[in-house]
Coordinates of N, CA and C in Angstrom, one line a residue:
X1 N 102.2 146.3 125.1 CA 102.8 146.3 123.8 C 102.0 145.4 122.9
X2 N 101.8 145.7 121.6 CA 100.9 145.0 120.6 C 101.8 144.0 119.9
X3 N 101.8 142.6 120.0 CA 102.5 141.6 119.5 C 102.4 141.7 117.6
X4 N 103.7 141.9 116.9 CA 103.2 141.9 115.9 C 103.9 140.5 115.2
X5 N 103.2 140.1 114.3 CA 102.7 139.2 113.4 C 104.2 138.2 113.2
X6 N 105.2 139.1 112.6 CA 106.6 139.0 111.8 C 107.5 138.5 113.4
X7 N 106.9 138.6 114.2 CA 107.9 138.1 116.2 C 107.6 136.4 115.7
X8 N 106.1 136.3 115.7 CA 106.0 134.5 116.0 C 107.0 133.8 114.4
X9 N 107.1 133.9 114.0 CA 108.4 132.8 113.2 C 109.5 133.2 113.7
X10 N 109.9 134.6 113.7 CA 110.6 134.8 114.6 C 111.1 133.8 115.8
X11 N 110.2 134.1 117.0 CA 110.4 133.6 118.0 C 110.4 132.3 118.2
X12 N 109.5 131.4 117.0 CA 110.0 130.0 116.8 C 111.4 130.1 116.1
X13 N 111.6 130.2 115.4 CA 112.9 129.9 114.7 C 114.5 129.8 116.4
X14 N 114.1 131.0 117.2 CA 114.9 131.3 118.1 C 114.7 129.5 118.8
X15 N 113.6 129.6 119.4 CA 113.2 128.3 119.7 C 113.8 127.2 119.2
X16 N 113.9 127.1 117.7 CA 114.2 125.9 117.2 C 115.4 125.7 117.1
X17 N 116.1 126.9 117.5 CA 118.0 126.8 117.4 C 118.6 126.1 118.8
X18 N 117.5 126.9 119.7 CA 117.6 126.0 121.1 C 117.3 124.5 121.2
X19 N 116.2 124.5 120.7 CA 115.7 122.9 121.0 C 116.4 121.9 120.4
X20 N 116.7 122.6 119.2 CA 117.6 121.1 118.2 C 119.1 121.4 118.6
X21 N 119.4 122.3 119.4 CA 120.9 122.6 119.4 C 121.6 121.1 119.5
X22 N 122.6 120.4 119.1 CA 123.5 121.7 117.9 C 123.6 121.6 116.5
X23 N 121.9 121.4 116.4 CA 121.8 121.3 114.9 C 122.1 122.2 113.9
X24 N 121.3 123.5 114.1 CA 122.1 124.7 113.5 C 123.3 125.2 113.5
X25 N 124.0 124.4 113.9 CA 125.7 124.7 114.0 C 126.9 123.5 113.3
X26 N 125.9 122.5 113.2 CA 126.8 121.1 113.3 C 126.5 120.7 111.5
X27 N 127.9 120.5 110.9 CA 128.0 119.2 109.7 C 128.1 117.8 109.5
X28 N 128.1 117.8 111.3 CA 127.8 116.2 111.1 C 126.5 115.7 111.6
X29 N 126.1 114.9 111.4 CA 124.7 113.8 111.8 C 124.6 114.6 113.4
X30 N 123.5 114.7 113.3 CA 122.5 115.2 114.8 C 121.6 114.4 115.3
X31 N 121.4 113.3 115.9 CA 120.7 112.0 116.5 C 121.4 111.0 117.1
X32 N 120.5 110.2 117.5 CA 121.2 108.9 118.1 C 120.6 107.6 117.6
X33 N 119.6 107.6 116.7 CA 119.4 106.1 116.7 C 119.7 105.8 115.3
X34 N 119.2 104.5 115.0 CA 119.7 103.5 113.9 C 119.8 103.9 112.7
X35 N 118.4 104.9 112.8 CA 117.4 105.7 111.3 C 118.3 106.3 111.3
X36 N 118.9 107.2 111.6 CA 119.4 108.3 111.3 C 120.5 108.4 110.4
X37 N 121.2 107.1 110.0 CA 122.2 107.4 108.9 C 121.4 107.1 107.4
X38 N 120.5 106.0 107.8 CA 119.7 105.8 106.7 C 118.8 107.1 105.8
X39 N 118.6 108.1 107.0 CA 117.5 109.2 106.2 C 118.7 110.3 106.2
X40 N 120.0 110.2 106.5 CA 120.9 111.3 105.4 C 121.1 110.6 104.5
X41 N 121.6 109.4 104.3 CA 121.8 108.4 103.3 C 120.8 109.3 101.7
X42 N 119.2 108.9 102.1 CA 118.2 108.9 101.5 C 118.4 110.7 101.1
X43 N 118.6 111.6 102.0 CA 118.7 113.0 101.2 C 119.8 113.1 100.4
X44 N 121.1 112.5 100.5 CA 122.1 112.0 99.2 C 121.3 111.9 98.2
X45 N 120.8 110.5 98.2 CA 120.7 109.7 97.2 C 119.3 110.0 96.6
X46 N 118.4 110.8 96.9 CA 117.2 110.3 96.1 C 117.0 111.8 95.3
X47 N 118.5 112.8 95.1 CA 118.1 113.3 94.2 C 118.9 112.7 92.3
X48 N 119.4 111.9 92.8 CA 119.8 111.2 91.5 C 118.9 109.8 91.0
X49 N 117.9 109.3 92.0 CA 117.0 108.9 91.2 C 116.8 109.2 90.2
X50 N 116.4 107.7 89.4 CA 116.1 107.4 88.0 C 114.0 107.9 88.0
X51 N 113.6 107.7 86.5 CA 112.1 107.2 86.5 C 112.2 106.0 87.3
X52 N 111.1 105.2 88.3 CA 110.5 104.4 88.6 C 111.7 104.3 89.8
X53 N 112.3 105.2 90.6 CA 112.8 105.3 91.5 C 114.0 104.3 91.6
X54 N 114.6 103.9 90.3 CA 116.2 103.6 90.0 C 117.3 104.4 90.6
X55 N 118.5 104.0 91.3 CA 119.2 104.0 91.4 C 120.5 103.4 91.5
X56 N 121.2 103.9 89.9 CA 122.3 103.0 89.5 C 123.8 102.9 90.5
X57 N 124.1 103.7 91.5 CA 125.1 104.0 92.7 C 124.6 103.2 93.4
X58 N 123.4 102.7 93.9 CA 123.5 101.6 94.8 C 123.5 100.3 94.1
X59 N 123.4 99.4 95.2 CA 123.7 97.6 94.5 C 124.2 97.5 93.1
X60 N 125.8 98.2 93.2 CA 126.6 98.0 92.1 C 126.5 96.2 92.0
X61 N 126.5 96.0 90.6 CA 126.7 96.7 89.3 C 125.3 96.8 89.0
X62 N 124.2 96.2 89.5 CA 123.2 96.0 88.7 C 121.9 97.2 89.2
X63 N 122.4 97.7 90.1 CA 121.7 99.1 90.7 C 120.4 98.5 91.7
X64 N 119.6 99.4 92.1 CA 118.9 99.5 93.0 C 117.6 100.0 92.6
X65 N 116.3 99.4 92.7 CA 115.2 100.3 92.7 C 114.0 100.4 94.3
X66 N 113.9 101.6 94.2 CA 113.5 102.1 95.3 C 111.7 102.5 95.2
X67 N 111.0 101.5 95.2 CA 109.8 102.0 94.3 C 109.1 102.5 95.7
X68 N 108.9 101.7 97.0 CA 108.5 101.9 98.3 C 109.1 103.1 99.4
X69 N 109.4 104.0 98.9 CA 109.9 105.1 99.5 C 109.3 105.2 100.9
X70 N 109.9 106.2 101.9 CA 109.9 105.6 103.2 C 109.1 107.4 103.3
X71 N 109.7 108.5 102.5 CA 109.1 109.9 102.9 C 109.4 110.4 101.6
X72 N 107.8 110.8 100.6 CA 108.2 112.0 100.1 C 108.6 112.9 100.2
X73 N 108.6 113.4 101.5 CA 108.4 114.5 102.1 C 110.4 114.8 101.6
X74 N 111.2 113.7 101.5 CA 112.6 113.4 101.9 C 112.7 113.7 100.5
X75 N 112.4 113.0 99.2 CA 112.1 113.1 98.3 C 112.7 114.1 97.3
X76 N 111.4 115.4 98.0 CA 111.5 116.9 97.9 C 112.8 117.8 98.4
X77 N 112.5 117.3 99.7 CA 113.7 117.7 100.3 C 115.2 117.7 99.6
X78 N 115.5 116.3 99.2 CA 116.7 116.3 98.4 C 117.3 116.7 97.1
X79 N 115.7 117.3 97.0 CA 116.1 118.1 95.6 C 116.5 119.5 95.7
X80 N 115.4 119.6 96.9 CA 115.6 121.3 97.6 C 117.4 121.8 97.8
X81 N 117.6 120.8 98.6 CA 119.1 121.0 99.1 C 120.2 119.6 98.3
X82 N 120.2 119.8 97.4 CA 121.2 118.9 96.7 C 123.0 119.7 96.8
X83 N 122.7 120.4 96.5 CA 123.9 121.2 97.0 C 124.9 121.1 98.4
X84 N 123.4 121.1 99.8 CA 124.2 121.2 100.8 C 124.5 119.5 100.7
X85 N 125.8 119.5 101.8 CA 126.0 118.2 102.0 C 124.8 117.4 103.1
X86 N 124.3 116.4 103.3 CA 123.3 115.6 103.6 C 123.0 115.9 105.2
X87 N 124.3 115.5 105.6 CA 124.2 115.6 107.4 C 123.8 116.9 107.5
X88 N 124.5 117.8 106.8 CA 124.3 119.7 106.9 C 123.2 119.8 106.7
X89 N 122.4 119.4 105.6 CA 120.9 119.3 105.0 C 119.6 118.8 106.4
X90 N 120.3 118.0 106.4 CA 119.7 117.0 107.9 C 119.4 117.7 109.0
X91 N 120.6 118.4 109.1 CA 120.5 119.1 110.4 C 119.3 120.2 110.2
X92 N 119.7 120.8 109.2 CA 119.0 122.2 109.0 C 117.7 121.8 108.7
X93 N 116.9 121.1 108.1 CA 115.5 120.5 107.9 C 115.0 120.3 109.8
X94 N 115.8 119.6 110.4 CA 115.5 119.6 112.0 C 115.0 121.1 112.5
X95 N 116.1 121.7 112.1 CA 115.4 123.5 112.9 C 114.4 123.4 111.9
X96 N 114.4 123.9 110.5 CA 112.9 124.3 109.7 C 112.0 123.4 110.7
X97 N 112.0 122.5 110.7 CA 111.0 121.6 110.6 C 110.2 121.7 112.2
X98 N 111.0 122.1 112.8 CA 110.5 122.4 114.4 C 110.3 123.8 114.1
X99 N 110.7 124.8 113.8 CA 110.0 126.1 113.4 C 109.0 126.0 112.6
X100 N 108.6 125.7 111.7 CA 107.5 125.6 110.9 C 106.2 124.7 111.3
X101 N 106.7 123.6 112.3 CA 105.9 123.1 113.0 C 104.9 123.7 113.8
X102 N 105.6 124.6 114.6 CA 105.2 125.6 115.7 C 105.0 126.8 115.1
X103 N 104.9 127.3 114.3 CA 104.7 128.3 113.6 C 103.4 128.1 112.9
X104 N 103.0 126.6 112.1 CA 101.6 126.2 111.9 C 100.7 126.0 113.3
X105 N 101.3 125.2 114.4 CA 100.1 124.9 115.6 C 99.5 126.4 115.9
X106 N 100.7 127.7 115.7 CA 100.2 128.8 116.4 C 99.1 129.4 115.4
X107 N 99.2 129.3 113.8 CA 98.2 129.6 113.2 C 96.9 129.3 113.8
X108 N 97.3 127.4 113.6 CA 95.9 126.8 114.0 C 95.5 127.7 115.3
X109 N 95.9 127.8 116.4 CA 95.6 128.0 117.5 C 94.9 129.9 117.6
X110 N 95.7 130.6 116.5 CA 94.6 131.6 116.6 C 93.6 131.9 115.5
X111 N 93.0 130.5 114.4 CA 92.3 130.1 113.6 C 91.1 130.0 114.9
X112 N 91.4 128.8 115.8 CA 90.5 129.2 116.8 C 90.1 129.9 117.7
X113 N 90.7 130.6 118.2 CA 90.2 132.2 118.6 C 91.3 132.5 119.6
X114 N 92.7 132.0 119.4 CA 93.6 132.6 120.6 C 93.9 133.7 120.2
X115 N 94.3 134.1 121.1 CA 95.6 135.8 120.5 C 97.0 135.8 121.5
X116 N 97.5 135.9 120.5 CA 99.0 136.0 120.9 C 98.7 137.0 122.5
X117 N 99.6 136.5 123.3 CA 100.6 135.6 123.4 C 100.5 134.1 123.8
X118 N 99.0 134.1 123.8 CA 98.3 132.5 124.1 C 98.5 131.8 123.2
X119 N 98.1 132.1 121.9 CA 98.4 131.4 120.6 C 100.0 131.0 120.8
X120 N 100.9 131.5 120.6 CA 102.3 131.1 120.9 C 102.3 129.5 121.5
X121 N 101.3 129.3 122.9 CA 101.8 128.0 124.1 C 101.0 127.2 122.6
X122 N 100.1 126.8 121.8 CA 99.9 125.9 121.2 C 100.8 125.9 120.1
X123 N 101.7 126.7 119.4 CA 103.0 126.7 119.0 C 104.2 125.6 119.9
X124 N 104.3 125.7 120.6 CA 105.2 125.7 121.9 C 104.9 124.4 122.1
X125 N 104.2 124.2 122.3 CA 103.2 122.4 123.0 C 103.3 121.8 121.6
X126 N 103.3 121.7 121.0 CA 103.3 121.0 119.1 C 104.5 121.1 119.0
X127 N 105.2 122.2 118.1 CA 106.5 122.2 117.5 C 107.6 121.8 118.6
X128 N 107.6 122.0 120.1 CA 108.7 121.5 121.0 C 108.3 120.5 121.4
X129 N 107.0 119.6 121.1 CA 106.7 118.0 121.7 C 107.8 117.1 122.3
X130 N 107.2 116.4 122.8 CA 108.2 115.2 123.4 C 108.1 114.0 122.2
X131 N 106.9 114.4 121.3 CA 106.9 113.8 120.2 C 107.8 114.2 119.0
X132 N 107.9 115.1 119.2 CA 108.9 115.9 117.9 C 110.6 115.5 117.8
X133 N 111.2 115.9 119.5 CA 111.9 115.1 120.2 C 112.7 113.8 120.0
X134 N 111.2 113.2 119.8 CA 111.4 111.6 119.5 C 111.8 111.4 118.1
X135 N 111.2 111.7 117.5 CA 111.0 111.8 115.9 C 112.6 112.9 115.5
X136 N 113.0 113.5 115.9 CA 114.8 114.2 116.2 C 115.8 113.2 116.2
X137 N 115.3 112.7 117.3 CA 116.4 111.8 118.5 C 116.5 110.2 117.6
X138 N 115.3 109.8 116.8 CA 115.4 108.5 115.9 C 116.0 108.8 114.8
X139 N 115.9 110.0 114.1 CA 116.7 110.5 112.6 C 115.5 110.7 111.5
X140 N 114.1 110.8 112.1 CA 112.7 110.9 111.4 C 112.7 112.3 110.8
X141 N 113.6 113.2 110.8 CA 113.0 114.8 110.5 C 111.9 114.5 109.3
X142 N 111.6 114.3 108.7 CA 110.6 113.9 108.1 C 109.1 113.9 108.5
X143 N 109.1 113.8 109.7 CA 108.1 114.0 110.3 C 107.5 115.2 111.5
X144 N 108.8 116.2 111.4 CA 108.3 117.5 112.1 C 108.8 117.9 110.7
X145 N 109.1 118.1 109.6 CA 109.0 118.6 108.5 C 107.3 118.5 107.7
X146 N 106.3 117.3 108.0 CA 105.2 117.5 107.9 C 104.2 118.2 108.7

C-alpha cells in the first residue's frame, strides 16, 4: 500500500493525544513542576499587554512591566487563543506542539532522502523525545511548540 502524504499529521496528531494524554481532554493544568503555573499565568496575561510590555493587572496599583519576556513564542500564542481559557490553551498547545514537532522532523527526515514509513521513526524520535517529555512535565510547551 502507497503511504499517502495527508496519514503523517495524521498519524502524529493520533500520537500526540497519546503521549500528552490527558492533555487533549483536560481544563485544568497538565504538568508537574514549578513553571507550569507561571506559563499558563503568562498565556492569560500577555494578551492584554500594554506598548513596552506593561501590564496594569499585575503589581496593583502601580502595574507591572515585562520587558524580558521568557517566550515569544507564548506571546503569540496568547493572542492566538485568548478566548480559550489558559490551562485549556496550555494543554492543547502541548498536543499541537508535539504533533507539529514530529510532523517537521518527518519533513526533515524525507528532505534527506527517507520515505515513509522510515521518515515517520525521525518524526517519532524528535516529536516523542524524552526531551520533549521534559519540556511537558516542567510546563515549557513553548519549546515543543518551536
Amino acid at each position: 500500500m502507497k503511504w499517502r502524504g495527508w496519514w503523517t499529521p495524521l498519524v502524529f496528531g493520533v500520537l500526540a493525544v497519546a503521549w500528552t494524554w490527558p492533555a487533549a481532554m483536560s481544563g485544568n493544568m497538565v504538568g508537574r513542576h514549578f513553571d507550569l503555573p507561571g506559563t499558563v499565568w503568562f498565556l492569560d496575561a500577555a494578551s492584554r499587554f500594554g506598548s513596552g510590555g506593561e501590564d496594569t493587572l499585575t503589581g496593583w496599583p502601580t502595574g507591572a512591566r515585562y520587558a524580558r519576556l521568557d517566550s515569544f513564542v507564548l506571546l503569540v500564542a496568547s493572542h492566538i487563543c485568548q478566548w480559550v481559557p489558559p490551562a485549556r490553551a496550555h494543554a492543547l498547545w502541548q498536543v499541537l506542539g508535539v504533533a507539529g514537532s514530529a510532523w517537521a522532523a518527518e519533513a526533515f527526515a524525507r528532505a534527506l532522502g527517507a520515505r515513509a514509513p522510515w521518515s515517520l521513526l525521525g518524526g517519532v524520535a524528535f516529536g516523542l523525545s524524552g526531551l520533549a517529555a521534559t519540556a511537558l512535565t516542567e510546563g515549557h510547551v513553548y519549546h515543543v511548540m518551536d
